[in-house]
């Protein structure tokens, strides 16, 4: 089990008994999982399984109850900006870049003070990581391509020097060649030691990147473990992932 | 019209434009970041003028000349900025999650409080300020004299625009403001502290409004009516420009300024109408204003489906009890109580008609006074000019208002959210302007007097029963409408317009019909009102009447059948109770509205619903 494999590692994020609601409708039911430092976890499941709601709860964006611990701190009832300042970086679904702002200005919005022990992200370092953005740096975000906007959304969040990156569907709606480039970039970030929890429906994107799969179905955790075991379990794959 | 005249009028227009821009851009900035339509912006402006006429003479005593004057203007602007911070910290911050109409209501409460405070502190008389040293004479342009102060003002507007542009593009604060305007949720997840940002933005907008008020000093004495006069124009400018867009506000200000300068020469009778007409035309052609953008997905809270309790047996029983009580009331009530109850019934119908749009249709009408006033004026006009009897007046009042609502509704269904609300406000203001300026027909400011009921209903008692009968019929019809498939379709359009469209409901047509019917009902209320009073004046078409209707519906609860009626009774009786007690009834009413919004930030009905859902959640956990 994954828990054992990472037993020596430090748990960065722990959620237990997590419930979440949209209005009166409950979306998440008693969710529990851990993300260890340096690990990449893929949060998988069908549309409506609760993947986005899970990361939004972690970020304090939807009404929720239960316990969330991040880096020894309890996050319940904290405002999103305070959670971000603790080191949780959120890249939303559909990018949501600030379209009226230039690429550099988008990065400026994400800038937070550097964290001890790690090199702070600067626009220059990010332009090395995302060469496309370097060329577009003075363009309005609305004048960039979908792939560039996705990169900008990630770069913008990295400007806050997060310890844990929450990625919501990073490969969604991108051309295959861009998806490949995105995978490469995320691998680089992983190699640098960044912890990542990403919602992803595309197992072919998630598998080479992630250390572990966390499968949601109708707001409960159906599976938590390695991809090998997940792929062996045909019923689970068909039922929860519809591959 | 010779050339020099055109030049002078253009300069006049540009000076007006500068004022309008400085006065309005803060409103636009605040709306962009906080999504709050801040009625109190007018109060900030008025306070700026009062502070300036107070400080500047003192400062001129210490340091005469240039510095004394401008230091006074600056101090006034900064003082208002500080007051704006107070309002943000003690009021707005507590209600950011409340429905936008509640926020609007709260800021209107501030308007009422400030109006009374200003009269209390400075007295009701106009206060004239000193002229600007070095800018109090004329220059001669093409043989025409033009005041130097106005010339300086023409420069001031673009200067302020440039300063704001630099602030927004060259500082981190400005970039954050623009980011929050585009998508404040995402800005929050990136670590931007909204609370601090909102406070700063309110300070900025307070300073700008205060500056605009202070700059008025040499042009116009400080007076207690500045706030409402200015806020309507500031709304127009921000809406034409696109809410949240500063350059848009500047363009719009120039447009309006020039329009006023030339309009006053070409159509002196309808300058006010012209301004709102331009706004209507712009919104119809560009539903988000000249430079505005559609609201980002996720920027506004999603519509939460609010189940409305069915009109069940207890509700029917309650209806019967109320009607029975009202029927029997004359047997033990005095004449004054009957007069009061006539008004309560009239306003109850008025508030309920608004709620057909607000609560059931999800369509925010800011200018519901338009239909009330159309009904009232319709009845009064045919009585005055055609000697029509009351029966004809009461028949025509709803028709008049219904036609007006149908016409406006046809344009409205294309718009959404705050722009729609603003167009309804514009329509009400156009009618107000017509009633005010077309003296020969409407009697202008004095209105029309001597509009009395027919002989058989001249006494209080028969008129009471007439009102009771008509209001009961109208209210029951409205209730029936809400429970009918038509009402369900409206609610579907309110909660999920796209889905409603997809299952074959013509949402726009349903809204248009609701608009028309709400107009008809409000018109009947207006007709009944005019015959109960015997006279009518433009106040019945003004912003405060529209806000009254909103207050009644919101405080009573817009997702209930009886809420608007209860709200109308409560507010009207309360007003009647407070007004004779004190000259400062505005202060108490405003404070009351603020207190209610703070106590019940989701509405009284929402408050109870939330507690009910907590209880359910608790039971589920246990």
Short mmCIF file of N, CA, C and O in Angstrom, two decimals, chain B residues 427-514:
data_model
loop_
_atom_site.label_atom_id
_atom_site.label_comp_id
_atom_site.label_asym_id
_atom_site.label_seq_id
_atom_site.Cartn_x
_atom_site.Cartn_y
_atom_site.Cartn_z
N UNK B 427 -35.13 54.20 -16.82
CA UNK B 427 -36.49 54.41 -17.28
C UNK B 427 -37.29 55.21 -16.24
O UNK B 427 -37.99 56.17 -16.58
N UNK B 428 -37.13 54.83 -14.98
CA UNK B 428 -37.82 55.55 -13.92
C UNK B 428 -37.36 57.01 -13.88
O UNK B 428 -38.17 57.92 -13.69
N UNK B 429 -36.05 57.20 -14.08
CA UNK B 429 -35.53 58.57 -14.03
C UNK B 429 -36.01 59.40 -15.23
O UNK B 429 -36.22 60.61 -15.11
N UNK B 430 -36.17 58.75 -16.38
CA UNK B 430 -36.71 59.46 -17.54
C UNK B 430 -38.11 59.95 -17.23
O UNK B 430 -38.46 61.12 -17.44
N UNK B 431 -38.93 59.06 -16.67
CA UNK B 431 -40.30 59.45 -16.34
C UNK B 431 -40.30 60.55 -15.29
O UNK B 431 -41.09 61.49 -15.35
N UNK B 432 -39.39 60.40 -14.31
CA UNK B 432 -39.28 61.43 -13.28
C UNK B 432 -38.96 62.78 -13.92
O UNK B 432 -39.58 63.80 -13.60
N UNK B 433 -38.01 62.74 -14.87
CA UNK B 433 -37.60 63.98 -15.54
C UNK B 433 -38.76 64.58 -16.33
O UNK B 433 -38.98 65.80 -16.32
N UNK B 434 -39.51 63.71 -17.01
CA UNK B 434 -40.66 64.20 -17.77
C UNK B 434 -41.67 64.86 -16.83
O UNK B 434 -42.14 65.97 -17.07
N UNK B 435 -41.97 64.16 -15.75
CA UNK B 435 -42.95 64.70 -14.80
C UNK B 435 -42.46 66.02 -14.22
O UNK B 435 -43.23 66.93 -13.94
N UNK B 436 -41.15 66.12 -14.04
CA UNK B 436 -40.56 67.30 -13.41
C UNK B 436 -40.47 68.48 -14.37
O UNK B 436 -40.74 69.62 -14.01
N UNK B 437 -40.11 68.18 -15.63
CA UNK B 437 -39.82 69.28 -16.56
C UNK B 437 -40.99 69.69 -17.44
O UNK B 437 -41.04 70.81 -17.93
N UNK B 438 -41.94 68.80 -17.67
CA UNK B 438 -43.04 69.10 -18.60
C UNK B 438 -44.17 69.76 -17.83
O UNK B 438 -45.26 69.21 -17.68
N UNK B 439 -43.89 70.97 -17.36
CA UNK B 439 -44.75 71.62 -16.38
C UNK B 439 -46.19 71.79 -16.87
O UNK B 439 -47.15 71.59 -16.11
N UNK B 440 -46.37 72.14 -18.16
CA UNK B 440 -47.73 72.44 -18.67
C UNK B 440 -48.66 71.25 -18.50
O UNK B 440 -49.85 71.40 -18.24
N UNK B 441 -48.11 70.07 -18.68
CA UNK B 441 -48.96 68.88 -18.64
C UNK B 441 -49.00 68.26 -17.24
O UNK B 441 -50.05 67.90 -16.71
N UNK B 442 -47.83 68.12 -16.63
CA UNK B 442 -47.74 67.37 -15.39
C UNK B 442 -47.73 68.24 -14.14
O UNK B 442 -47.74 67.73 -13.02
N UNK B 443 -47.67 69.56 -14.33
CA UNK B 443 -47.60 70.44 -13.18
C UNK B 443 -46.21 70.52 -12.57
O UNK B 443 -46.02 71.14 -11.53
N UNK B 444 -45.24 69.87 -13.21
CA UNK B 444 -43.85 69.96 -12.75
C UNK B 444 -43.69 69.53 -11.31
O UNK B 444 -44.31 68.56 -10.87
N UNK B 445 -42.86 70.28 -10.60
CA UNK B 445 -42.54 69.97 -9.23
C UNK B 445 -43.77 69.91 -8.32
O UNK B 445 -43.84 69.11 -7.40
N UNK B 446 -44.75 70.80 -8.62
CA UNK B 446 -45.94 70.84 -7.76
C UNK B 446 -46.87 69.67 -8.00
O UNK B 446 -47.71 69.35 -7.16
N UNK B 447 -46.77 69.06 -9.15
CA UNK B 447 -47.62 67.92 -9.46
C UNK B 447 -49.03 68.34 -9.79
O UNK B 447 -49.30 69.49 -10.15
N UNK B 448 -49.92 67.37 -9.69
CA UNK B 448 -51.33 67.61 -10.01
C UNK B 448 -52.13 67.47 -8.73
O UNK B 448 -51.94 66.53 -7.97
N UNK B 449 -53.03 68.44 -8.51
CA UNK B 449 -53.81 68.37 -7.26
C UNK B 449 -55.30 68.29 -7.57
O UNK B 449 -55.74 68.52 -8.69
N UNK B 450 -56.05 67.93 -6.55
CA UNK B 450 -57.50 67.86 -6.68
C UNK B 450 -57.98 66.66 -7.47
O UNK B 450 -58.92 66.75 -8.25
N UNK B 451 -57.32 65.53 -7.29
CA UNK B 451 -57.75 64.30 -7.98
C UNK B 451 -58.56 63.49 -6.97
O UNK B 451 -58.01 62.70 -6.21
N UNK B 452 -59.87 63.69 -6.96
CA UNK B 452 -60.67 63.05 -5.91
C UNK B 452 -61.51 61.92 -6.46
O UNK B 452 -61.86 61.92 -7.64
N UNK B 453 -61.88 60.98 -5.60
CA UNK B 453 -62.72 59.86 -6.04
C UNK B 453 -64.11 60.34 -6.44
O UNK B 453 -64.52 61.46 -6.12
N UNK B 454 -64.86 59.47 -7.12
CA UNK B 454 -66.25 59.76 -7.45
C UNK B 454 -67.05 59.91 -6.16
O UNK B 454 -66.62 59.47 -5.08
N UNK B 455 -68.22 60.52 -6.27
CA UNK B 455 -69.02 60.86 -5.09
C UNK B 455 -69.24 59.65 -4.18
O UNK B 455 -69.09 59.75 -2.95
N UNK B 456 -69.59 58.50 -4.77
CA UNK B 456 -69.93 57.35 -3.93
C UNK B 456 -68.76 56.83 -3.11
O UNK B 456 -68.96 56.18 -2.09
N UNK B 457 -67.52 57.13 -3.59
CA UNK B 457 -66.35 56.63 -2.87
C UNK B 457 -65.61 57.77 -2.18
O UNK B 457 -64.48 57.59 -1.72
N UNK B 458 -66.24 58.93 -2.10
CA UNK B 458 -65.52 60.09 -1.57
C UNK B 458 -65.22 59.96 -0.08
O UNK B 458 -64.20 60.45 0.40
N UNK B 459 -66.12 59.30 0.64
CA UNK B 459 -65.88 59.12 2.06
C UNK B 459 -64.77 58.08 2.27
O UNK B 459 -64.48 57.28 1.39
N UNK B 460 -64.18 58.10 3.48
CA UNK B 460 -63.09 57.18 3.76
C UNK B 460 -63.54 55.72 3.69
O UNK B 460 -62.86 54.88 3.09
N UNK B 461 -64.70 55.45 4.29
CA UNK B 461 -65.12 54.06 4.44
C UNK B 461 -65.33 53.37 3.09
O UNK B 461 -64.76 52.30 2.86
N UNK B 462 -66.13 53.93 2.19
CA UNK B 462 -66.28 53.23 0.90
C UNK B 462 -64.96 53.13 0.14
O UNK B 462 -64.71 52.12 -0.53
N UNK B 463 -64.11 54.15 0.27
CA UNK B 463 -62.83 54.06 -0.44
C UNK B 463 -61.95 52.96 0.13
O UNK B 463 -61.24 52.26 -0.59
N UNK B 464 -62.07 52.80 1.45
CA UNK B 464 -61.33 51.71 2.10
C UNK B 464 -61.76 50.37 1.52
O UNK B 464 -60.93 49.53 1.14
N UNK B 465 -63.08 50.17 1.42
CA UNK B 465 -63.56 48.89 0.90
C UNK B 465 -63.23 48.73 -0.59
O UNK B 465 -62.96 47.63 -1.05
N UNK B 466 -63.26 49.84 -1.32
CA UNK B 466 -62.87 49.77 -2.72
C UNK B 466 -61.42 49.30 -2.86
O UNK B 466 -61.09 48.38 -3.62
N UNK B 467 -60.54 49.94 -2.05
CA UNK B 467 -59.13 49.56 -2.08
C UNK B 467 -58.95 48.10 -1.68
O UNK B 467 -58.22 47.35 -2.32
N UNK B 468 -59.66 47.72 -0.59
CA UNK B 468 -59.55 46.35 -0.11
C UNK B 468 -59.96 45.36 -1.20
O UNK B 468 -59.27 44.37 -1.47
N UNK B 469 -61.09 45.65 -1.87
CA UNK B 469 -61.58 44.74 -2.91
C UNK B 469 -60.57 44.62 -4.04
O UNK B 469 -60.17 43.51 -4.42
N UNK B 470 -60.13 45.77 -4.57
CA UNK B 470 -59.23 45.72 -5.73
C UNK B 470 -57.88 45.10 -5.37
O UNK B 470 -57.33 44.29 -6.12
N UNK B 471 -57.36 45.47 -4.20
CA UNK B 471 -56.06 44.92 -3.81
C UNK B 471 -56.16 43.42 -3.57
O UNK B 471 -55.26 42.66 -3.96
N UNK B 472 -57.26 42.98 -2.93
CA UNK B 472 -57.40 41.55 -2.67
C UNK B 472 -57.44 40.78 -3.98
O UNK B 472 -56.76 39.77 -4.15
N UNK B 473 -58.25 41.29 -4.93
CA UNK B 473 -58.33 40.61 -6.22
C UNK B 473 -56.95 40.54 -6.87
O UNK B 473 -56.51 39.47 -7.32
N UNK B 474 -56.26 41.68 -6.88
CA UNK B 474 -54.95 41.72 -7.54
C UNK B 474 -53.95 40.80 -6.84
O UNK B 474 -53.21 40.06 -7.49
N UNK B 475 -53.95 40.82 -5.50
CA UNK B 475 -53.00 39.99 -4.76
C UNK B 475 -53.28 38.50 -5.01
O UNK B 475 -52.37 37.70 -5.26
N UNK B 476 -54.58 38.14 -4.96
CA UNK B 476 -54.91 36.73 -5.18
C UNK B 476 -54.55 36.29 -6.60
O UNK B 476 -54.07 35.17 -6.81
N UNK B 477 -54.77 37.20 -7.55
CA UNK B 477 -54.37 36.86 -8.93
C UNK B 477 -52.87 36.66 -9.03
O UNK B 477 -52.39 35.75 -9.70
N UNK B 478 -52.11 37.53 -8.35
CA UNK B 478 -50.65 37.38 -8.38
C UNK B 478 -50.22 36.07 -7.73
O UNK B 478 -49.35 35.36 -8.24
N UNK B 479 -50.85 35.74 -6.59
CA UNK B 479 -50.54 34.46 -5.92
C UNK B 479 -50.82 33.30 -6.87
O UNK B 479 -50.04 32.37 -6.99
N UNK B 480 -51.97 33.39 -7.54
CA UNK B 480 -52.37 32.33 -8.47
C UNK B 480 -51.31 32.18 -9.58
O UNK B 480 -50.93 31.09 -9.96
N UNK B 481 -50.86 33.34 -10.05
CA UNK B 481 -49.87 33.38 -11.12
C UNK B 481 -48.57 32.70 -10.70
O UNK B 481 -47.94 31.98 -11.47
N UNK B 482 -48.18 32.94 -9.43
CA UNK B 482 -46.93 32.38 -8.92
C UNK B 482 -47.04 30.85 -8.83
O UNK B 482 -46.08 30.13 -9.07
N UNK B 483 -48.24 30.38 -8.49
CA UNK B 483 -48.44 28.94 -8.34
C UNK B 483 -48.74 28.25 -9.67
O UNK B 483 -48.77 27.03 -9.75
N UNK B 484 -49.03 29.04 -10.69
CA UNK B 484 -49.39 28.47 -11.98
C UNK B 484 -48.13 28.01 -12.73
O UNK B 484 -47.02 28.38 -12.35
N UNK B 485 -48.30 27.22 -13.79
CA UNK B 485 -47.14 26.83 -14.61
C UNK B 485 -46.30 28.04 -15.04
O UNK B 485 -45.08 27.97 -15.11
N UNK B 486 -46.98 29.17 -15.26
CA UNK B 486 -46.25 30.39 -15.62
C UNK B 486 -45.22 30.75 -14.54
O UNK B 486 -44.08 31.08 -14.84
N UNK B 487 -45.66 30.65 -13.29
CA UNK B 487 -44.76 30.95 -12.17
C UNK B 487 -43.61 29.97 -12.09
O UNK B 487 -42.47 30.35 -11.84
N UNK B 488 -43.92 28.69 -12.33
CA UNK B 488 -42.85 27.67 -12.31
C UNK B 488 -41.84 27.95 -13.41
O UNK B 488 -40.63 27.82 -13.22
N UNK B 489 -42.35 28.32 -14.58
CA UNK B 489 -41.45 28.60 -15.70
C UNK B 489 -40.54 29.78 -15.37
O UNK B 489 -39.35 29.77 -15.64
N UNK B 490 -41.13 30.81 -14.72
CA UNK B 490 -40.32 31.96 -14.32
C UNK B 490 -39.22 31.55 -13.36
O UNK B 490 -38.07 31.97 -13.48
N UNK B 491 -39.59 30.70 -12.39
CA UNK B 491 -38.60 30.27 -11.41
C UNK B 491 -37.52 29.43 -12.06
O UNK B 491 -36.35 29.52 -11.70
N UNK B 492 -37.92 28.61 -13.03
CA UNK B 492 -36.92 27.82 -13.76
C UNK B 492 -35.95 28.75 -14.48
O UNK B 492 -34.74 28.54 -14.46
N UNK B 493 -36.50 29.79 -15.09
CA UNK B 493 -35.66 30.76 -15.80
C UNK B 493 -34.74 31.50 -14.85
O UNK B 493 -33.64 31.90 -15.22
N UNK B 494 -35.20 31.69 -13.61
CA UNK B 494 -34.38 32.38 -12.61
C UNK B 494 -33.21 31.50 -12.17
O UNK B 494 -32.07 31.96 -12.11
N UNK B 495 -33.46 30.22 -11.89
CA UNK B 495 -32.44 29.36 -11.31
C UNK B 495 -31.48 28.80 -12.35
O UNK B 495 -30.30 28.61 -12.07
N UNK B 496 -31.97 28.51 -13.53
CA UNK B 496 -31.10 27.90 -14.56
C UNK B 496 -31.60 28.31 -15.93
O UNK B 496 -32.27 27.54 -16.60
N UNK B 497 -31.27 29.53 -16.34
CA UNK B 497 -31.82 30.04 -17.61
C UNK B 497 -31.50 29.16 -18.81
O UNK B 497 -32.38 28.88 -19.63
N UNK B 498 -30.25 28.67 -18.86
CA UNK B 498 -29.86 27.88 -20.03
C UNK B 498 -30.65 26.58 -20.09
O UNK B 498 -31.17 26.17 -21.12
N UNK B 499 -30.78 25.93 -18.91
CA UNK B 499 -31.51 24.67 -18.88
C UNK B 499 -32.98 24.88 -19.18
O UNK B 499 -33.61 24.07 -19.86
N UNK B 500 -33.53 25.99 -18.65
CA UNK B 500 -34.94 26.27 -18.91
C UNK B 500 -35.18 26.46 -20.40
O UNK B 500 -36.13 25.93 -20.97
N UNK B 501 -34.27 27.20 -21.03
CA UNK B 501 -34.37 27.39 -22.47
C UNK B 501 -34.32 26.05 -23.20
O UNK B 501 -35.06 25.81 -24.13
N UNK B 502 -33.41 25.19 -22.70
CA UNK B 502 -33.20 23.91 -23.38
C UNK B 502 -34.42 23.00 -23.31
O UNK B 502 -34.63 22.16 -24.18
N UNK B 503 -35.24 23.13 -22.25
CA UNK B 503 -36.43 22.28 -22.20
C UNK B 503 -37.63 22.97 -22.82
O UNK B 503 -38.77 22.52 -22.67
N UNK B 504 -37.38 24.05 -23.52
CA UNK B 504 -38.45 24.63 -24.33
C UNK B 504 -39.19 25.79 -23.69
O UNK B 504 -40.20 26.25 -24.22
N UNK B 505 -38.67 26.30 -22.55
CA UNK B 505 -39.31 27.48 -21.97
C UNK B 505 -38.68 28.72 -22.62
O UNK B 505 -37.45 28.87 -22.60
N UNK B 506 -39.50 29.57 -23.18
CA UNK B 506 -38.99 30.81 -23.76
C UNK B 506 -38.78 31.78 -22.61
O UNK B 506 -39.67 32.55 -22.24
N UNK B 507 -37.56 31.74 -22.03
CA UNK B 507 -37.30 32.50 -20.80
C UNK B 507 -37.53 33.99 -21.02
O UNK B 507 -38.19 34.66 -20.21
N UNK B 508 -37.02 34.50 -22.13
CA UNK B 508 -37.14 35.94 -22.37
C UNK B 508 -38.61 36.36 -22.46
O UNK B 508 -39.01 37.38 -21.90
N UNK B 509 -39.42 35.55 -23.13
CA UNK B 509 -40.83 35.92 -23.27
C UNK B 509 -41.55 35.87 -21.92
O UNK B 509 -42.37 36.72 -21.61
N UNK B 510 -41.22 34.85 -21.12
CA UNK B 510 -41.83 34.77 -19.79
C UNK B 510 -41.47 35.99 -18.95
O UNK B 510 -42.29 36.54 -18.24
N UNK B 511 -40.19 36.38 -19.04
CA UNK B 511 -39.76 37.55 -18.26
C UNK B 511 -40.49 38.80 -18.73
O UNK B 511 -40.89 39.64 -17.92
N UNK B 512 -40.62 38.90 -20.03
CA UNK B 512 -41.29 40.08 -20.58
C UNK B 512 -42.73 40.14 -20.07
O UNK B 512 -43.22 41.18 -19.66
N UNK B 513 -43.39 38.98 -20.09
CA UNK B 513 -44.77 38.93 -19.63
C UNK B 513 -44.85 39.27 -18.13
O UNK B 513 -45.73 40.01 -17.69
N UNK B 514 -43.90 38.74 -17.37
CA UNK B 514 -43.86 39.04 -15.94
C UNK B 514 -43.67 40.54 -15.73
O UNK B 514 -44.31 41.15 -14.86
#
